[in-house]
Amino acid sequence: MPTTGTSISAPQNYHSQWTTEVIQVLNSDPERGLSSTEVDKRQSEFGKNELKGKPGKPAWLRFVLQFNQALLYILLIAGLIKALLLQWTNAGVIWGVTLINAIIGFVQESKAEGAIAALAQAVTTEATVIRNGQKSRIPSQELVPGDIVLLTSGDKVPADLRLFNVRNLQVDESALTGESVPVEKSTADLRPDTPLAERVNMAYAGSFVTFGQGSGIVVAIANATEMGRISQSLEQTTSLSTPLTRKFDKFSHQLLYIILGLAAMTFAVGLGKGQTWPAMFEASVALAVSAIPEGLPAVVTVTMAIGVNRMAKRHAIIRKLPAVETLGGATVICSDKTGTLTENQMTVQGIYAGGQHFQVTGTGYNPQGEILFEQQPVDLQTGYFPALADCLMAGLLCTDSHLAKNSNGNWSVVGDPTECAIIIVANKAGWSQSEMTKLTPRIDGIPFESEFQYMATLHDNRDSESRIIYVKGSVEAITSRCEQMLNAEGELEPMADLELIEQRVVTILAKQGMRVLAFGKKIVSHGQNSVDHEDIASGLIFLGLQGMIDPPRPEVIAAVRACKTAGIQVKMITGDHITTAKAIAQQIGLEKDGQVQAFDGKQIAQMDNSQLAHAVEHGVVFARVAPEQKLRLVEALQSQGEIVAMTGDGVNDAPALRQADIGIAMGGAGTDVAREASDMLLTDDNFASIEAAVEEGRTVYQNLQKAIAFILPVNGGESMTILISALFARDLPILSLQVLWLNMVNSVAMTVPLAFEPKSDRVMKRPPRNPKEQLLSRTLFQRIAAVSIFNWILIFGMFEWVRQTIGDINIARTMAIQALVAGRIVYLLSISQLANVAARKIQGQAVSINDGRAMSVGILGTVLLQIIFSQWDVMNLLFKTAPLNLQQWLICLLPAIPMIPLAWFVNRIDPTN
Ligand code: ADP
Ligand code: MG
C-alpha cells in the first residue's frame, strides 16, 4: 500500500478515479478516518491548511505611493523651484516635511491595515471531520490530505475533496468558476479531461454548500487546492477605502482646484501690483499649502482603525470597513430572536402527549428534575404513559446533538440547544441517549433547516420487522402531516382538530414565551434505507408537544432601551411561533407606541409592497418568517428610507444580509455562508453587541467631524491671511514653511488624539444621522467660518501689531504663530471630551485613564514642539522663527481668552459632543 509522502503530494486526477481508489491512494478509511498519529505525521509534512497569497505590495513601494497625492506634487515642485533659486534650506525643509508626512502616513496606514487584517484572520472556519472513528469539529487549518470531511448546507468547503457520498448535495462554486447557479454533486468517476467546472464529484475549497449533505476525502489542502492556485496569483490587499474616505478624497480634490486657481490669481495680481516674482511665488506656495488640510487623511485612517478595534473589544468584528460608518447611521436593527435576543439556554417545562399535560422541573443542562403528572412524579417503569414515552423517545433519537460532560463535571451542549433541552427531558425520565441509539440505530436523516421547520431520522425498530421514522419540528409543520395521534392508552386515534391543539395547547405554552416543538413518527417497511421529504409528507402519527423556555438575555433589555433613546427601531425577525415571539418581545420591551404589533410569514406573503412597507414601519415582531421573506422585509424598510442592520445565520439568509446596509452574522452559531455574506460578525451572538457597535460607529463619525471642525479653521485662517496680505501687497504674516509646520506637525500632534476620544455621554441620546446629510453640514460650515475669521484676525492682528511696535519681522511671525496655537489649544479643549472626563472623575465616576490620556499627551507634545519651534536656534534657521522672551510669550497667550466665548458660541450652533 502506498504510504503518504510522494504519492499524496503528486498531482492526481482524483476526479477520474474510483472513490475506493482515491481513498486507498490517500491511505485513509471512510468510516474511521485517519488516526491521531497519522494526522500528526501528515500535519508536519504538509503544514497548515491556509492560503498564502502573493505578498502584497512591498513596503518600499507602499512608502513611495504615499507621495502619490496632488498636494505632495505641489510641495515637491515648490521644493525644486526653491532649490533652483539656490534657497537650499527652504528646499530642504519642504522636502523634509513631506518626507516626515509620508512616514507618518505610511506608519499609520500599515498599522490600520494590520489591525484589520488581523481581525479578519481571527475569524476561523471549522470543519466536521471523522478521525479515530469519531466525528468532531476542528479548525479548518488543521485538515490534512486523507481526512474525511462531512459537509452540510451552509458550510464553506474547507479543502479540495473527492466526494464519496452525497445527498442532494449542491455547491455554489462561483468563487472559483464565476458560475452563480449551484452545482448538483454526485460521486461517480469522470473522464480525466473533464474541465474543472464540470467535475461534479469534487468539492473545491472556498465554495459553499447551499443544500444537502455529503462526505468527501481531502485530496489537497492550502495552496495545492484549486483556490490556492488562483490566490497565489492574486495580491493580498486590505482596502482602507470607505464611502467616507472617498468623500474626503473628492473633497480634497475639489479644494485643490480652487486653491490652485486662487494661487494663480494671487500670483498674477501681485505681479501686476509690482511685487517681485520670487515674493509672489512664495505667497502662492504658502497659499496652496495653507489651504489644504494635510493632517486630515491620517486622522481618518486612524479614527477608523481605532473604531474597528473598539468594536472588536465589544464583540463586533468588522469584516468590511465601510460598515464602521454605516453602523453609526443605522435607523433600524432587525434581529433574530433565538440566541441573539434570548440566551439560547432551553429548558423543557411543559409536555403535552396523549391528551395529557405534564410539567417538568429542573433547570439548565443537567438531568436533575422530574416529569410531573397531576403534581405526581412520573415513573415510566411503573406508570403507563405510552404517548409520553413515545414523545420523549422521538426527542432523544431525532436529533443531531448531544450533551458532553466537560472536565469540571458540567454538561455542555454539542449542537443545538433546542435539541439538547429535548434530550435532557428524556434523561429526566431515566433514558440515556447512547443506550437508545444502540438499541435502535440510526439509518438515515434529514437535518433541521429553518426553511422546512422540521427534521427527520430513520431508525431500526426494535421488532426488527419494520423501521421507524421520527420527526420533530414546528407545530404547523408536524401537525399538518399527521393523520393519527396517540391517546393516553397508546392507541391510535384520528388526528384532533388542528385549531383545537393550537388554541388549547400551543397558546398556553407560547403565551409564556415558550418555544413549542411537535413530535411525530411513521412506521415504514424494513426495506427502507433512506428518508426523504416525500416520505414524511403525510401519514404521520402525532406524538405530542414539548414547550421550552428560553429566557431573554438580561443585557438585551437595556440595549433595546438604549436603541430606542437613540432613535433606532428594533424589530424581531424569527422563525418561531408568533405567540412565543410576541411574549418575548413584550419581556424585552420591544413595543412601539405602546403595543407589540406582530405579523407572521403567511400574512407577509399576502401583502403587496405598499402594504408591506406599512407593516414594517409599525410592526415589531415578524414571526414564522421564511428566509426569502427576510429579503423582502429589508427592501421594504429601505424603501421607507431606513438604514437597516439585519442579523442572519442560515444559508438562505445570505441575500438578505447582502441587501441590508449592515449584514450581521453570528460567530458562534450560524453558517459559513451567512458569515461570508456579512459586513460584521458578532463573536458572542448577542444583540447587546450590535447596540455597542452602533455606539462605536457613531463615535467614529463624531470624532471625524471633530477632526474636521478642528483642522479646517486653521487652514481657513491661514489662507485668508495669506490671500489678503498678498493681494494688498503687504508682508506675509506667515511663510510657506511655517504653514507647513502648522499643518503637518502641529495639526497632526493635536488632531490624532481626537481619534482616540472616548464616546460622549450623549452619543446614544441623539437620533441617527441623516444618511443624506453632507459631510460638511451647514452648522459645521458656520462653525468653521467663524473660527477661521477669528484665526485670521489673530494672525494678521498679532503680526501687524508686533511689526509696528517691536519691528522685527521674524519675531512678529513667530508671535503670530504662537498666538494661533494658544487659541487652538483652547479650541481643542472645547471640542474634546477631556473636560467631561475630568468632571466625571471629580464626581467619582469610573473613568478609564485612557480616556483622557491621548488628549493630554497631544496637548503637552504640542506645547513642547512649539517651544522648540521658536527657542531652538536650529529651528530659527530652518523656519525663520525667532526666540521669544517671557513677556512676548505671555502676550501670545492672551488671544486664548477671547477664544473661550467663541468656542462656547460655536459649540452652541454646532454641538460636537
Ligand atoms: P428562530 O431561530 O428564529 O427561533 P428557527 O428557524 O430556528 O427559528 O426555527 C423555526 C421553528 O422550527 C421553531 O419554532 C421550532 O418549532 C422549529 N425548530 C427549531 N429548531 C429545531 C430543530 N433542531 N429540530 C426541529 N425543529 C426545530
Ligand atoms: Mg434557529
GROMACS .gro file of N, CA, C and O in nm, residues 313-403:
model
  364
  313LYS      N    1  -1.333   4.480   2.063
  313LYS     CA    2  -1.330   4.458   2.207
  313LYS      C    3  -1.471   4.437   2.262
  313LYS      O    4  -1.489   4.375   2.365
  314ARG      N    5  -1.567   4.491   2.190
  314ARG     CA    6  -1.705   4.475   2.235
  314ARG      C    7  -1.778   4.368   2.153
  314ARG      O    8  -1.897   4.375   2.132
  315HIS      N    9  -1.704   4.272   2.104
  315HIS     CA   10  -1.758   4.151   2.040
  315HIS      C   11  -1.817   4.172   1.901
  315HIS      O   12  -1.894   4.089   1.855
  316ALA      N   13  -1.785   4.283   1.836
  316ALA     CA   14  -1.833   4.300   1.699
  316ALA      C   15  -1.712   4.312   1.607
  316ALA      O   16  -1.634   4.404   1.619
  317ILE      N   17  -1.697   4.212   1.521
  317ILE     CA   18  -1.582   4.212   1.430
  317ILE      C   19  -1.626   4.267   1.295
  317ILE      O   20  -1.718   4.213   1.232
  318ILE      N   21  -1.560   4.373   1.252
  318ILE     CA   22  -1.595   4.433   1.125
  318ILE      C   23  -1.528   4.354   1.013
  318ILE      O   24  -1.407   4.334   1.015
  319ARG      N   25  -1.607   4.307   0.920
  319ARG     CA   26  -1.548   4.235   0.806
  319ARG      C   27  -1.528   4.326   0.688
  319ARG      O   28  -1.441   4.305   0.607
  320LYS      N   29  -1.613   4.426   0.676
  320LYS     CA   30  -1.599   4.520   0.566
  320LYS      C   31  -1.596   4.661   0.624
  320LYS      O   32  -1.692   4.704   0.687
  321LEU      N   33  -1.486   4.730   0.600
  321LEU     CA   34  -1.461   4.856   0.667
  321LEU      C   35  -1.574   4.960   0.655
  321LEU      O   36  -1.604   5.030   0.751
  322PRO      N   37  -1.640   4.971   0.539
  322PRO     CA   38  -1.746   5.074   0.529
  322PRO      C   39  -1.853   5.057   0.636
  322PRO      O   40  -1.920   5.153   0.673
  323ALA      N   41  -1.868   4.936   0.689
  323ALA     CA   42  -1.971   4.913   0.791
  323ALA      C   43  -1.947   5.001   0.914
  323ALA      O   44  -2.042   5.035   0.984
  324VAL      N   45  -1.823   5.038   0.938
  324VAL     CA   46  -1.794   5.119   1.056
  324VAL      C   47  -1.877   5.246   1.054
  324VAL      O   48  -1.937   5.286   1.153
  325GLU      N   49  -1.878   5.311   0.938
  325GLU     CA   50  -1.953   5.436   0.933
  325GLU      C   51  -2.102   5.413   0.912
  325GLU      O   52  -2.183   5.488   0.965
  326THR      N   53  -2.139   5.309   0.836
  326THR     CA   54  -2.282   5.284   0.815
  326THR      C   55  -2.350   5.255   0.947
  326THR      O   56  -2.463   5.298   0.972
  327LEU      N   57  -2.282   5.179   1.033
  327LEU     CA   58  -2.337   5.143   1.163
  327LEU      C   59  -2.385   5.266   1.239
  327LEU      O   60  -2.491   5.265   1.301
  328GLY      N   61  -2.303   5.370   1.235
  328GLY     CA   62  -2.336   5.491   1.307
  328GLY      C   63  -2.464   5.556   1.256
  328GLY      O   64  -2.525   5.635   1.326
  329GLY      N   65  -2.504   5.522   1.134
  329GLY     CA   66  -2.623   5.583   1.078
  329GLY      C   67  -2.744   5.491   1.079
  329GLY      O   68  -2.849   5.526   1.026
  330ALA      N   69  -2.730   5.372   1.138
  330ALA     CA   70  -2.839   5.274   1.136
  330ALA      C   71  -2.966   5.331   1.200
  330ALA      O   72  -2.960   5.396   1.303
  331THR      N   73  -3.080   5.306   1.136
  331THR     CA   74  -3.206   5.352   1.194
  331THR      C   75  -3.295   5.237   1.239
  331THR      O   76  -3.384   5.255   1.318
  332VAL      N   77  -3.269   5.117   1.183
  332VAL     CA   78  -3.347   5.000   1.224
  332VAL      C   79  -3.252   4.883   1.243
  332VAL      O   80  -3.163   4.861   1.161
  333ILE      N   81  -3.272   4.809   1.350
  333ILE     CA   82  -3.198   4.684   1.367
  333ILE      C   83  -3.299   4.570   1.366
  333ILE      O   84  -3.392   4.569   1.445
  334CYS      N   85  -3.283   4.480   1.272
  334CYS     CA   86  -3.368   4.362   1.267
  334CYS      C   87  -3.288   4.246   1.326
  334CYS      O   88  -3.184   4.211   1.273
  335SER      N   89  -3.341   4.189   1.432
  335SER     CA   90  -3.263   4.087   1.500
  335SER      C   91  -3.337   3.955   1.506
  335SER      O   92  -3.458   3.950   1.520
  336ASP      N   93  -3.261   3.847   1.498
  336ASP     CA   94  -3.313   3.715   1.529
  336ASP      C   95  -3.358   3.711   1.673
  336ASP      O   96  -3.307   3.787   1.754
  337LYS      N   97  -3.444   3.621   1.703
  337LYS     CA   98  -3.481   3.607   1.844
  337LYS      C   99  -3.389   3.509   1.915
  337LYS      O  100  -3.314   3.546   2.005
  338THR      N  101  -3.395   3.382   1.868
  338THR     CA  102  -3.332   3.276   1.944
  338THR      C  103  -3.181   3.292   1.947
  338THR      O  104  -3.116   3.291   1.843
  339GLY      N  105  -3.127   3.308   2.066
  339GLY     CA  106  -2.982   3.314   2.079
  339GLY      C  107  -2.927   3.454   2.071
  339GLY      O  108  -2.819   3.481   2.120
  340THR      N  109  -2.999   3.545   2.006
  340THR     CA  110  -2.948   3.681   1.993
  340THR      C  111  -3.018   3.771   2.095
  340THR      O  112  -2.953   3.842   2.171
  341LEU      N  113  -3.150   3.764   2.097
  341LEU     CA  114  -3.225   3.837   2.198
  341LEU      C  115  -3.243   3.749   2.323
  341LEU      O  116  -3.257   3.800   2.433
  342THR      N  117  -3.242   3.619   2.301
  342THR     CA  118  -3.258   3.528   2.416
  342THR      C  119  -3.126   3.456   2.443
  342THR      O  120  -3.034   3.461   2.363
  343GLU      N  121  -3.124   3.386   2.555
  343GLU     CA  122  -2.999   3.323   2.599
  343GLU      C  123  -2.961   3.199   2.519
  343GLU      O  124  -2.848   3.157   2.520
  344ASN      N  125  -3.061   3.139   2.454
  344ASN     CA  126  -3.041   3.012   2.386
  344ASN      C  127  -3.001   2.904   2.486
  344ASN      O  128  -2.914   2.823   2.461
  345GLN      N  129  -3.063   2.911   2.602
  345GLN     CA  130  -3.044   2.804   2.702
  345GLN      C  131  -3.181   2.750   2.733
  345GLN      O  132  -3.251   2.801   2.817
  346MET      N  133  -3.215   2.648   2.657
  346MET     CA  134  -3.352   2.600   2.660
  346MET      C  135  -3.373   2.502   2.774
  346MET      O  136  -3.284   2.423   2.805
  347THR      N  137  -3.491   2.506   2.832
  347THR     CA  138  -3.532   2.405   2.929
  347THR      C  139  -3.676   2.369   2.901
  347THR      O  140  -3.762   2.457   2.900
  348VAL      N  141  -3.699   2.240   2.878
  348VAL     CA  142  -3.838   2.196   2.857
  348VAL      C  143  -3.912   2.206   2.989
  348VAL      O  144  -3.865   2.160   3.092
  349GLN      N  145  -4.029   2.272   2.985
  349GLN     CA  146  -4.107   2.287   3.109
  349GLN      C  147  -4.245   2.227   3.100
  349GLN      O  148  -4.308   2.202   3.202
  350GLY      N  149  -4.292   2.210   2.977
  350GLY     CA  150  -4.427   2.153   2.966
  350GLY      C  151  -4.432   2.054   2.851
  350GLY      O  152  -4.368   2.072   2.748
  351ILE      N  153  -4.504   1.942   2.872
  351ILE     CA  154  -4.521   1.843   2.765
  351ILE      C  155  -4.670   1.814   2.752
  351ILE      O  156  -4.743   1.810   2.852
  352TYR      N  157  -4.712   1.797   2.630
  352TYR     CA  158  -4.849   1.759   2.605
  352TYR      C  159  -4.845   1.634   2.519
  352TYR      O  160  -4.793   1.636   2.407
  353ALA      N  161  -4.893   1.521   2.575
  353ALA     CA  162  -4.889   1.396   2.499
  353ALA      C  163  -5.008   1.310   2.538
  353ALA      O  164  -5.044   1.306   2.657
  354GLY      N  165  -5.068   1.246   2.441
  354GLY     CA  166  -5.183   1.159   2.467
  354GLY      C  167  -5.296   1.235   2.534
  354GLY      O  168  -5.367   1.180   2.619
  355GLY      N  169  -5.309   1.363   2.504
  355GLY     CA  170  -5.416   1.443   2.563
  355GLY      C  171  -5.388   1.482   2.707
  355GLY      O  172  -5.474   1.541   2.774
  356GLN      N  173  -5.269   1.449   2.760
  356GLN     CA  174  -5.237   1.483   2.899
  356GLN      C  175  -5.129   1.591   2.905
  356GLN      O  176  -5.041   1.597   2.820
  357HIS      N  177  -5.138   1.673   3.008
  357HIS     CA  178  -5.037   1.776   3.029
  357HIS      C  179  -4.937   1.730   3.135
  357HIS      O  180  -4.978   1.679   3.239
  358PHE      N  181  -4.811   1.751   3.108
  358PHE     CA  182  -4.708   1.718   3.207
  358PHE      C  183  -4.625   1.842   3.236
  358PHE      O  184  -4.603   1.925   3.148
  359GLN      N  185  -4.581   1.852   3.362
  359GLN     CA  186  -4.488   1.960   3.396
  359GLN      C  187  -4.349   1.900   3.416
  359GLN      O  188  -4.337   1.784   3.456
  360VAL      N  189  -4.250   1.980   3.391
  360VAL     CA  190  -4.113   1.931   3.410
  360VAL      C  191  -4.040   2.025   3.505
  360VAL      O  192  -4.048   2.147   3.491
  361THR      N  193  -3.969   1.969   3.601
  361THR     CA  194  -3.892   2.052   3.694
  361THR      C  195  -3.744   2.047   3.658
  361THR      O  196  -3.701   1.964   3.579
  362GLY      N  197  -3.669   2.135   3.722
  362GLY     CA  198  -3.524   2.140   3.697
  362GLY      C  199  -3.492   2.249   3.597
  362GLY      O  200  -3.577   2.293   3.522
  363THR      N  201  -3.365   2.291   3.602
  363THR     CA  202  -3.323   2.396   3.509
  363THR      C  203  -3.191   2.359   3.444
  363THR      O  204  -3.116   2.277   3.495
  364GLY      N  205  -3.166   2.422   3.332
  364GLY     CA  206  -3.035   2.410   3.266
  364GLY      C  207  -3.010   2.272   3.209
  364GLY      O  208  -3.099   2.187   3.203
  365TYR      N  209  -2.885   2.250   3.170
  365TYR     CA  210  -2.850   2.125   3.104
  365TYR      C  211  -2.797   2.023   3.203
  365TYR      O  212  -2.686   1.975   3.188
  366ASN      N  213  -2.875   1.996   3.307
  366ASN     CA  214  -2.835   1.879   3.384
  366ASN      C  215  -2.958   1.797   3.411
  366ASN      O  216  -3.068   1.850   3.425
  367PRO      N  217  -2.941   1.668   3.411
  367PRO     CA  218  -3.057   1.579   3.410
  367PRO      C  219  -3.129   1.569   3.544
  367PRO      O  220  -3.204   1.474   3.564
  368GLN      N  221  -3.105   1.664   3.635
  368GLN     CA  222  -3.178   1.659   3.760
  368GLN      C  223  -3.313   1.727   3.744
  368GLN      O  224  -3.319   1.843   3.705
  369GLY      N  225  -3.417   1.655   3.779
  369GLY     CA  226  -3.550   1.710   3.766
  369GLY      C  227  -3.646   1.595   3.738
  369GLY      O  228  -3.605   1.481   3.719
  370GLU      N  229  -3.774   1.629   3.741
  370GLU     CA  230  -3.875   1.524   3.726
  370GLU      C  231  -3.983   1.568   3.630
  370GLU      O  232  -4.004   1.687   3.608
  371ILE      N  233  -4.049   1.468   3.576
  371ILE     CA  234  -4.167   1.496   3.496
  371ILE      C  235  -4.287   1.470   3.586
  371ILE      O  236  -4.297   1.364   3.649
  372LEU      N  237  -4.374   1.567   3.598
  372LEU     CA  238  -4.489   1.555   3.688
  372LEU      C  239  -4.618   1.541   3.610
  372LEU      O  240  -4.637   1.610   3.508
  373PHE      N  241  -4.704   1.450   3.659
  373PHE     CA  242  -4.839   1.444   3.604
  373PHE      C  243  -4.936   1.463   3.720
  373PHE      O  244  -4.931   1.388   3.818
  374GLU      N  245  -5.020   1.563   3.711
  374GLU     CA  246  -5.110   1.599   3.821
  374GLU      C  247  -5.033   1.605   3.951
  374GLU      O  248  -5.067   1.540   4.050
  375GLN      N  249  -4.924   1.678   3.950
  375GLN     CA  250  -4.836   1.705   4.065
  375GLN      C  251  -4.755   1.583   4.110
  375GLN      O  252  -4.675   1.592   4.201
  376GLN      N  253  -4.778   1.464   4.051
  376GLN     CA  254  -4.706   1.345   4.094
  376GLN      C  255  -4.595   1.311   3.995
  376GLN      O  256  -4.617   1.317   3.874
  377PRO      N  257  -4.476   1.273   4.048
  377PRO     CA  258  -4.368   1.234   3.958
  377PRO      C  259  -4.408   1.114   3.871
  377PRO      O  260  -4.474   1.021   3.919
  378VAL      N  261  -4.366   1.118   3.747
  378VAL     CA  262  -4.398   1.010   3.654
  378VAL      C  263  -4.283   0.911   3.653
  378VAL      O  264  -4.168   0.949   3.642
  379ASP      N  265  -4.314   0.782   3.666
  379ASP     CA  266  -4.210   0.681   3.652
  379ASP      C  267  -4.248   0.593   3.533
  379ASP      O  268  -4.350   0.526   3.535
  380LEU      N  269  -4.164   0.598   3.431
  380LEU     CA  270  -4.201   0.526   3.310
  380LEU      C  271  -4.191   0.374   3.327
  380LEU      O  272  -4.247   0.299   3.249
  381GLN      N  273  -4.116   0.328   3.430
  381GLN     CA  274  -4.105   0.184   3.453
  381GLN      C  275  -4.238   0.129   3.507
  381GLN      O  276  -4.283   0.024   3.467
  382THR      N  277  -4.297   0.206   3.599
  382THR     CA  278  -4.417   0.156   3.666
  382THR      C  279  -4.544   0.215   3.608
  382THR      O  280  -4.641   0.144   3.582
  383GLY      N  281  -4.542   0.345   3.584
  383GLY     CA  282  -4.663   0.408   3.531
  383GLY      C  283  -4.679   0.377   3.383
  383GLY      O  284  -4.583   0.337   3.316
  384TYR      N  285  -4.797   0.395   3.331
  384TYR     CA  286  -4.821   0.365   3.191
  384TYR      C  287  -4.854   0.494   3.116
  384TYR      O  288  -4.966   0.544   3.123
  385PHE      N  289  -4.754   0.549   3.050
  385PHE     CA  290  -4.772   0.672   2.974
  385PHE      C  291  -4.715   0.654   2.834
  385PHE      O  292  -4.610   0.710   2.801
  386PRO      N  293  -4.777   0.570   2.752
  386PRO     CA  294  -4.717   0.534   2.624
  386PRO      C  295  -4.695   0.655   2.531
  386PRO      O  296  -4.593   0.661   2.462
  387ALA      N  297  -4.789   0.750   2.530
  387ALA     CA  298  -4.773   0.864   2.439
  387ALA      C  299  -4.656   0.950   2.484
  387ALA      O  300  -4.572   0.991   2.404
  388LEU      N  301  -4.647   0.972   2.616
  388LEU     CA  302  -4.535   1.048   2.670
  388LEU      C  303  -4.404   0.978   2.635
  388LEU      O  304  -4.307   1.040   2.589
  389ALA      N  305  -4.402   0.845   2.656
  389ALA     CA  306  -4.280   0.770   2.630
  389ALA      C  307  -4.237   0.785   2.485
  389ALA      O  308  -4.120   0.809   2.455
  390ASP      N  309  -4.333   0.775   2.394
  390ASP     CA  310  -4.300   0.785   2.252
  390ASP      C  311  -4.251   0.926   2.216
  390ASP      O  312  -4.160   0.944   2.136
  391CYS      N  313  -4.315   1.024   2.278
  391CYS     CA  314  -4.279   1.163   2.252
  391CYS      C  315  -4.136   1.191   2.299
  391CYS      O  316  -4.057   1.256   2.231
  392LEU      N  317  -4.101   1.134   2.416
  392LEU     CA  318  -3.965   1.153   2.468
  392LEU      C  319  -3.864   1.079   2.381
  392LEU      O  320  -3.754   1.128   2.355
  393MET      N  321  -3.906   0.960   2.337
  393MET     CA  322  -3.815   0.880   2.254
  393MET      C  323  -3.785   0.952   2.123
  393MET      O  324  -3.670   0.954   2.077
  394ALA      N  325  -3.889   1.009   2.065
  394ALA     CA  326  -3.868   1.083   1.940
  394ALA      C  327  -3.765   1.194   1.961
  394ALA      O  328  -3.676   1.214   1.879
  395GLY      N  329  -3.777   1.261   2.075
  395GLY     CA  330  -3.684   1.371   2.102
  395GLY      C  331  -3.542   1.322   2.123
  395GLY      O  332  -3.445   1.388   2.084
  396LEU      N  333  -3.531   1.205   2.184
  396LEU     CA  334  -3.399   1.152   2.214
  396LEU      C  335  -3.327   1.104   2.087
  396LEU      O  336  -3.205   1.115   2.076
  397LEU      N  337  -3.404   1.051   1.995
  397LEU     CA  338  -3.343   0.991   1.877
  397LEU      C  339  -3.335   1.085   1.757
  397LEU      O  340  -3.239   1.081   1.680
  398CYS      N  341  -3.438   1.168   1.743
  398CYS     CA  342  -3.443   1.253   1.625
  398CYS      C  343  -3.366   1.381   1.654
  398CYS      O  344  -3.423   1.486   1.683
  399THR      N  345  -3.234   1.369   1.649
  399THR     CA  346  -3.152   1.483   1.689
  399THR      C  347  -3.013   1.471   1.629
  399THR      O  348  -2.969   1.361   1.597
  400ASP      N  349  -2.948   1.584   1.613
  400ASP     CA  350  -2.809   1.583   1.568
  400ASP      C  351  -2.716   1.632   1.678
  400ASP      O  352  -2.602   1.665   1.654
  401SER      N  353  -2.772   1.641   1.799
  401SER     CA  354  -2.692   1.699   1.907
  401SER      C  355  -2.672   1.598   2.018
  401SER      O  356  -2.738   1.497   2.024
  402HIS      N  357  -2.577   1.628   2.104
  402HIS     CA  358  -2.566   1.551   2.227
  402HIS      C  359  -2.504   1.637   2.336
  402HIS      O  360  -2.455   1.747   2.309
  403LEU      N  361  -2.510   1.585   2.458
  403LEU     CA  362  -2.452   1.659   2.569
  403LEU      C  363  -2.320   1.594   2.604
  403LEU      O  364  -2.305   1.472   2.597
   0.00000   0.00000   0.00000
